[in-house]
Structures are given as C-alpha cells and as structure tokens.
Tab-separated table of C-alpha atoms in Angstrom:
chain	number	residue	atom	x	y	z
A	1	MET	CA	97.506	86.101	161.126
A	2	ARG	CA	93.781	86.111	160.563
A	3	SER	CA	93.396	89.191	162.757
A	4	LEU	CA	96.105	91.051	160.849
A	5	LEU	CA	94.573	90.093	157.507
A	6	GLY	CA	91.121	91.152	158.690
A	7	ASP	CA	92.412	94.506	159.915
A	8	THR	CA	94.186	95.059	156.592
A	9	ILE	CA	91.046	94.289	154.585
A	10	LEU	CA	88.998	96.616	156.810
A	11	SER	CA	91.547	99.417	156.438
A	12	VAL	CA	91.604	99.055	152.653
A	13	ARG	CA	87.798	99.009	152.498
A	14	ASN	CA	87.542	102.143	154.654
A	15	PHE	CA	90.178	103.895	152.525
A	16	VAL	CA	88.334	103.068	149.302
A	17	THR	CA	84.995	104.129	150.821
A	18	GLN	CA	86.334	107.484	151.990
A	19	ALA	CA	88.081	108.093	148.669
A	20	ALA	CA	84.849	107.376	146.788
A	21	ARG	CA	82.890	109.742	149.040
A	22	ARG	CA	85.445	112.518	148.525
A	23	ALA	CA	85.354	112.026	144.750
A	24	LEU	CA	81.560	112.130	144.663
A	25	GLY	CA	81.489	115.079	147.039
A	26	ALA	CA	83.739	117.034	144.696
A	27	VAL	CA	80.966	116.981	142.088
A	28	GLY	CA	78.169	117.677	144.555
A	29	ILE	CA	76.967	114.121	145.222
A	30	SER	CA	76.501	112.890	148.793
A	31	ALA	CA	77.204	109.205	149.441
A	32	LEU	CA	75.535	107.710	152.518
A	33	PRO	CA	75.853	104.222	154.039
A	34	LEU	CA	73.071	101.755	153.363
A	35	LYS	CA	73.412	100.133	156.785
A	36	GLY	CA	72.850	101.607	160.235
A	37	PRO	CA	70.828	104.629	161.399
A	38	ARG	CA	70.735	107.459	158.853
A	39	PHE	CA	68.818	110.291	160.449
A	40	GLY	CA	68.279	113.517	158.586
A	41	LEU	CA	67.095	112.533	155.106
A	42	ASP	CA	63.315	112.434	155.569
A	43	VAL	CA	61.651	113.112	158.909
A	44	PHE	CA	58.639	110.879	158.306
A	45	ARG	CA	60.825	107.994	157.151
A	46	ASP	CA	62.988	108.418	160.240
A	47	LEU	CA	60.016	108.454	162.589
A	48	LYS	CA	58.505	105.315	161.085
A	49	THR	CA	61.859	103.526	160.888
A	50	PHE	CA	63.295	104.305	164.307
A	51	ALA	CA	60.066	104.555	166.307
A	52	PRO	CA	58.176	101.661	164.678
A	53	GLU	CA	56.144	100.784	167.767
A	54	HIS	CA	55.024	104.340	168.515
A	55	ARG	CA	51.501	105.232	167.399
A	56	PHE	CA	51.349	108.622	165.695
A	57	ASP	CA	47.780	109.552	166.538
A	58	VAL	CA	48.076	113.341	166.988
A	59	VAL	CA	50.147	115.795	164.934
A	60	LEU	CA	50.163	119.550	165.604
A	61	ASP	CA	51.313	121.621	162.615
A	62	VAL	CA	51.921	125.062	164.138
A	63	GLY	CA	52.631	127.566	161.400
A	64	ALA	CA	50.915	125.471	158.761
A	65	ASN	CA	50.916	128.113	155.996
A	66	VAL	CA	49.092	126.442	153.073
A	67	GLY	CA	49.366	122.923	154.485
A	68	ASP	CA	52.399	121.279	152.892
A	69	PHE	CA	53.527	119.636	156.134
A	70	SER	CA	50.011	118.557	157.096
A	71	VAL	CA	49.491	116.900	153.718
A	72	ALA	CA	52.811	115.073	154.058
A	73	ALA	CA	51.882	114.031	157.604
A	74	VAL	CA	48.551	112.532	156.572
A	75	ALA	CA	50.327	110.563	153.853
A	76	ALA	CA	52.807	109.206	156.404
A	77	PHE	CA	50.274	108.618	159.188
A	78	PRO	CA	46.843	108.085	157.564
A	79	SER	CA	45.070	107.373	160.858
A	80	ALA	CA	46.448	110.427	162.684
A	81	ARG	CA	44.392	113.452	163.681
A	82	ILE	CA	46.224	116.538	162.429
A	83	TRP	CA	45.686	120.100	163.612
A	84	ALA	CA	46.922	122.678	161.071
A	85	VAL	CA	47.325	126.041	162.810
A	86	GLU	CA	47.572	129.223	160.702
A	87	PRO	CA	46.821	132.782	161.921
A	88	ILE	CA	46.813	134.884	158.717
A	89	GLY	CA	43.346	135.120	157.165
A	90	SER	CA	44.241	134.935	153.466
A	91	THR	CA	46.702	132.102	154.043
A	92	PHE	CA	44.206	130.250	156.234
A	93	ARG	CA	41.633	130.334	153.436
A	94	GLN	CA	44.182	128.740	151.103
A	95	LEU	CA	44.927	126.160	153.793
A	96	GLU	CA	41.243	125.289	154.186
A	97	LYS	CA	40.886	124.822	150.436
A	98	ARG	CA	44.069	122.766	150.203
A	99	VAL	CA	43.291	120.286	152.992
A	100	GLY	CA	39.509	120.099	152.591
A	101	ARG	CA	39.656	116.637	151.029
A	102	TRP	CA	41.209	115.089	154.163
A	103	GLN	CA	38.910	114.575	157.128
A	104	GLN	CA	41.937	113.873	159.307
A	105	ILE	CA	43.236	117.457	158.933
A	106	ASN	CA	41.577	120.116	161.092
A	107	PRO	CA	42.441	123.723	160.083
A	108	VAL	CA	42.642	126.136	163.039
A	109	HIS	CA	42.561	129.917	162.491
A	110	CYS	CA	44.759	131.344	165.249
A	111	ALA	CA	48.358	131.768	166.355
A	112	MET	CA	50.162	130.018	169.187
A	113	GLY	CA	52.050	131.980	171.810
A	114	ALA	CA	52.844	132.241	175.500
A	115	ALA	CA	49.300	133.230	176.525
A	116	ASP	CA	45.886	134.139	175.144
A	117	GLY	CA	45.577	137.544	173.487
A	118	GLU	CA	45.674	139.467	170.212
A	119	LEU	CA	48.452	141.059	168.191
A	120	THR	CA	48.419	143.349	165.150
A	121	ILE	CA	51.198	142.566	162.702
A	122	ARG	CA	52.469	143.954	159.423
A	123	LEU	CA	51.794	141.527	156.576
A	124	GLN	CA	54.566	140.532	154.185
A	125	ASP	CA	54.350	140.055	150.431
A	126	VAL	CA	55.336	136.378	150.796
A	127	SER	CA	53.085	134.450	153.179
A	128	GLN	CA	55.944	132.314	154.504
A	129	HIS	CA	57.605	135.499	155.819
A	130	ASN	CA	54.701	136.608	158.008
A	131	SER	CA	55.783	136.667	161.644
A	132	LEU	CA	54.247	137.731	164.927
A	133	LEU	CA	57.567	139.433	165.631
A	134	LEU	CA	56.705	142.028	162.976
A	135	GLU	CA	54.320	144.096	165.051
A	136	ALA	CA	52.571	146.912	163.228
A	137	GLU	CA	54.165	150.345	163.098
A	138	ARG	CA	51.629	152.518	161.318
A	139	GLN	CA	52.921	154.619	158.456
A	140	PRO	CA	51.914	158.275	157.987
A	141	ALA	CA	48.584	158.824	156.239
A	142	SER	CA	50.230	160.696	153.360
A	143	GLY	CA	53.601	160.679	151.663
A	144	GLY	CA	56.221	157.969	151.579
A	145	PRO	CA	55.734	154.476	150.194
A	146	ALA	CA	52.414	152.750	149.708
A	147	PRO	CA	50.678	151.989	153.016
A	148	ALA	CA	51.414	148.594	154.501
A	149	LYS	CA	48.794	145.964	155.196
A	150	PHE	CA	48.023	144.942	158.761
A	151	GLU	CA	46.082	142.177	160.428
A	152	THR	CA	45.085	141.488	164.008
A	153	VAL	CA	45.547	137.828	164.889
A	154	ARG	CA	44.154	135.832	167.781
A	155	ILE	CA	46.699	134.083	169.991
A	156	THR	CA	46.278	131.146	172.330
A	157	SER	CA	48.763	128.861	174.059
A	158	LEU	CA	49.330	125.232	173.200
A	159	ASP	CA	48.346	124.289	176.735
A	160	ALA	CA	45.037	126.164	176.443
A	161	PHE	CA	44.455	124.742	172.963
A	162	GLY	CA	45.035	121.210	174.207
A	163	ARG	CA	42.585	121.626	177.061
A	164	ALA	CA	39.943	123.168	174.771
A	165	HIS	CA	40.205	120.423	172.141
A	166	GLY	CA	40.820	117.427	174.366
A	167	VAL	CA	44.372	116.872	173.118
A	168	GLU	CA	45.930	114.770	175.866
A	169	THR	CA	49.107	113.650	174.089
A	170	VAL	CA	50.981	114.908	171.022
A	171	ASP	CA	53.014	112.513	168.932
A	172	LEU	CA	54.596	115.115	166.645
A	173	LEU	CA	54.690	118.871	167.213
A	174	LYS	CA	55.988	120.880	164.266
A	175	LEU	CA	56.918	124.544	164.861
A	176	ASP	CA	57.630	126.924	161.977
A	177	VAL	CA	56.527	130.345	163.181
A	178	GLU	CA	59.266	132.644	161.870
A	179	GLY	CA	61.011	133.583	165.097
A	180	TYR	CA	58.071	133.139	167.490
A	181	GLU	CA	59.166	129.683	168.634
A	182	ARG	CA	60.273	130.887	172.085
A	183	GLU	CA	56.817	132.234	172.845
A	184	VAL	CA	55.105	129.070	171.594
A	185	ILE	CA	57.336	126.870	173.747
A	186	ALA	CA	56.726	129.145	176.744
A	187	GLY	CA	53.000	128.438	176.437
A	188	ALA	CA	53.451	124.682	176.076
A	189	GLY	CA	54.808	123.568	179.442
A	190	GLU	CA	52.110	120.959	180.051
A	191	THR	CA	51.892	119.954	176.397
A	192	LEU	CA	55.606	119.253	176.016
A	193	ASP	CA	55.533	116.859	178.960
A	194	ARG	CA	53.166	114.707	176.889
A	195	THR	CA	54.817	115.227	173.476
A	196	ALA	CA	56.932	112.512	171.848
A	197	PHE	CA	58.677	114.507	169.088
A	198	VAL	CA	59.241	118.186	168.304
A	199	LEU	CA	60.334	119.352	164.843
A	200	CYS	CA	61.302	123.015	165.128
A	201	GLU	CA	62.787	125.549	162.738
A	202	ALA	CA	65.986	127.104	164.093
A	203	GLY	CA	68.660	129.528	162.930
A	204	LEU	CA	72.349	128.703	162.533
A	205	PHE	CA	73.721	132.036	163.784
A	206	ALA	CA	73.074	133.648	167.157
A	207	SER	CA	73.352	137.220	165.852
A	208	LYS	CA	71.093	136.996	162.825
A	209	HIS	CA	67.587	138.445	162.527
A	210	ILE	CA	64.348	136.503	162.556
A	211	HIS	CA	65.137	132.822	163.120
A	212	VAL	CA	65.512	131.737	166.737
A	213	PRO	CA	69.090	130.440	167.171
A	214	PHE	CA	69.501	126.685	167.494
A	215	GLU	CA	71.182	127.120	170.880
A	216	THR	CA	68.087	128.871	172.244
A	217	VAL	CA	65.686	126.230	170.914
A	218	ALA	CA	67.897	123.404	172.152
A	219	LYS	CA	68.235	124.788	175.678
A	220	LEU	CA	64.476	125.267	175.963
A	221	LEU	CA	63.756	121.708	174.847
A	222	TRP	CA	66.662	120.149	176.731
A	223	GLY	CA	65.196	121.734	179.830
A	224	LYS	CA	61.992	119.787	179.180
A	225	GLY	CA	63.817	116.465	178.839
A	226	PHE	CA	64.148	116.332	175.046
A	227	THR	CA	67.171	114.977	173.156
A	228	LEU	CA	68.355	116.138	169.724
A	229	VAL	CA	67.924	113.470	167.056
A	230	ALA	CA	68.600	114.988	163.627
A	231	ALA	CA	68.534	118.065	161.401
A	232	TYR	CA	66.663	118.452	158.115
A	233	ASN	CA	66.441	120.877	155.191
A	234	MET	CA	69.464	122.917	156.234
A	235	PHE	CA	69.827	126.093	154.187
A	236	TYR	CA	72.686	128.598	154.141
A	237	TYR	CA	72.745	132.116	152.695
A	238	PHE	CA	76.065	132.855	151.007
A	239	ASP	CA	76.224	136.615	151.416
A	240	ASN	CA	78.103	139.262	153.386
A	241	LEU	CA	76.019	138.565	156.493
A	242	PRO	CA	76.070	134.780	156.875
A	243	ASP	CA	72.801	133.221	157.904
A	244	GLY	CA	71.125	129.888	157.679
A	245	TYR	CA	68.327	127.833	159.134
A	246	GLY	CA	66.842	124.371	159.153
A	247	ASP	CA	64.516	122.017	160.999
A	248	VAL	CA	65.746	120.155	164.076
A	249	LEU	CA	64.078	117.041	165.495
A	250	PHE	CA	63.964	116.305	169.225
A	251	VAL	CA	62.608	113.253	171.045
A	252	ASN	CA	61.162	113.097	174.546
A	253	ARG	CA	62.626	109.826	175.779
A	254	SER	CA	60.187	109.651	178.670
A	255	VAL	CA	57.422	109.328	176.055
A	256	CYS	CA	59.123	107.427	173.212
A	257	GLN	CA	62.273	105.318	172.913
A	258	LEU	CA	64.026	105.145	169.541
A	259	GLN	CA	65.109	101.750	168.223
A	260	ARG	CA	68.327	101.100	166.349
A	261	LYS	CA	67.807	99.341	163.045
C-alpha cells in the first residue's frame, strides 16, 4: 500500500513538474531543477562545482580577441596564470589595454596552428570574424571595390608554445579561432595529454561555412581521451541556410575526475 501510494505521489509530482515546464516554455522561460548536476549554464560555475578539488593554475585563451574570456577566467580563478593569445595587431593592442590591470593575464601576439610559420589573411570589418582560413587573395590595383586590408600573422603550435614558456600542464584550454580549430588541435598532441578541460567553439551543421562541425571537433578530442561534458552559448541562425554554433566542454578523465554534487 505504501509503495503504491508513493508511486502515485511521484507520478503526480512529475506530471505537475512537466506541465509547469511546458507552460513556462511556451512563454520563453526555461525551468531547470535545483537539485543534481546542471551542466551548461555557466562554464566557470560548472568547473568549480563539479571539479572542486582540481587546481586551475593555467588557462590558455586561444583566440582571445579583446579579452572577455580571460577577464572572466581571472575572476573565477584569481590565482591562475592566464595566457591570452591573439594574432591580429589592432585587436591585440586592445587586448593589452583591456587586461593590463591583471598581472595574472599574459597577452601573446601570435596565432596557434599545426606548426610554426606565417600566414597572410584578409582582415574583416568585425574583429571577431577574423580567421586564418581567410587567406589573402589580392584585389586588382585599380577598379572594383575598395582594396581589402591584409595582415601577416605569426603562427606557432601549442606544443611549441608550451615548451617555450614552460607550460607543463593546462587546466583549461579555450579555443575560439573561427574555423581554425582543427589546425590548433593538430599542433597540440603533447599539450592535450596534459590538459584537463577543453572549451571549443563548434558548428551545428556539417555543411556550413566557417565553424568546424561538432562531429569533427568531438572525434579529434575523443581520440585524445576526452569526454563531452556540456554545451554553452548555443546560437542558431533562422534563415534559408540553417547554421548555428556554440561552445562545447570536454574533460580529460585521465587528468581530472568530475564529482557529482
């Protein structure tokens, strides 16, 4: 009798909960449980909550732009050493100015790729859209639209960077390099073996332009022993050519074990 009553109460509670979520969802409000793991709301909260015993001493912000992620990282992990990597000169100068007040943040003026080298790219009007995939194709000297702007950027690999700067382990590697993630991962074989978490931008559709598809990113990191944990900041374009992207978090369980709260 008690078991039947308990099952009935549980069924009613679940029905009411689901009905409330559907009603709130109809007006654009997401209802989430207060108990149990809730990955995907805030990456820094998740890392501190579900990896409470892991020391976040080194953060690599690859594709730092003007430093938003680095600033958030230093707020979450005040004792961490943070490397903010940005290849575009004008953006790097903004980055230096932005993070100058924090001794923990080290701006680095270069790009990350599969190997050391240089690449000339076409600059975009919006700094967040600059990508090493957009190699320069020089326009004619006369006629046509206004001439594009170009910049030659220096490239190194994460493995070479780590050796040069004495980075033995990485607690959080963030990659947001507008489609160049495959090349960065290719140059990070040694580094990834000693990396606890990777937060990487990925696309939602295999056939769409600049973002590396999630499947590609996942296979590369799965091959290095990483496990998918959560997705953040998912964005979808509602147009004739569907596209979307977001940030996906992976954990290297040989380096860090998550704890259920």
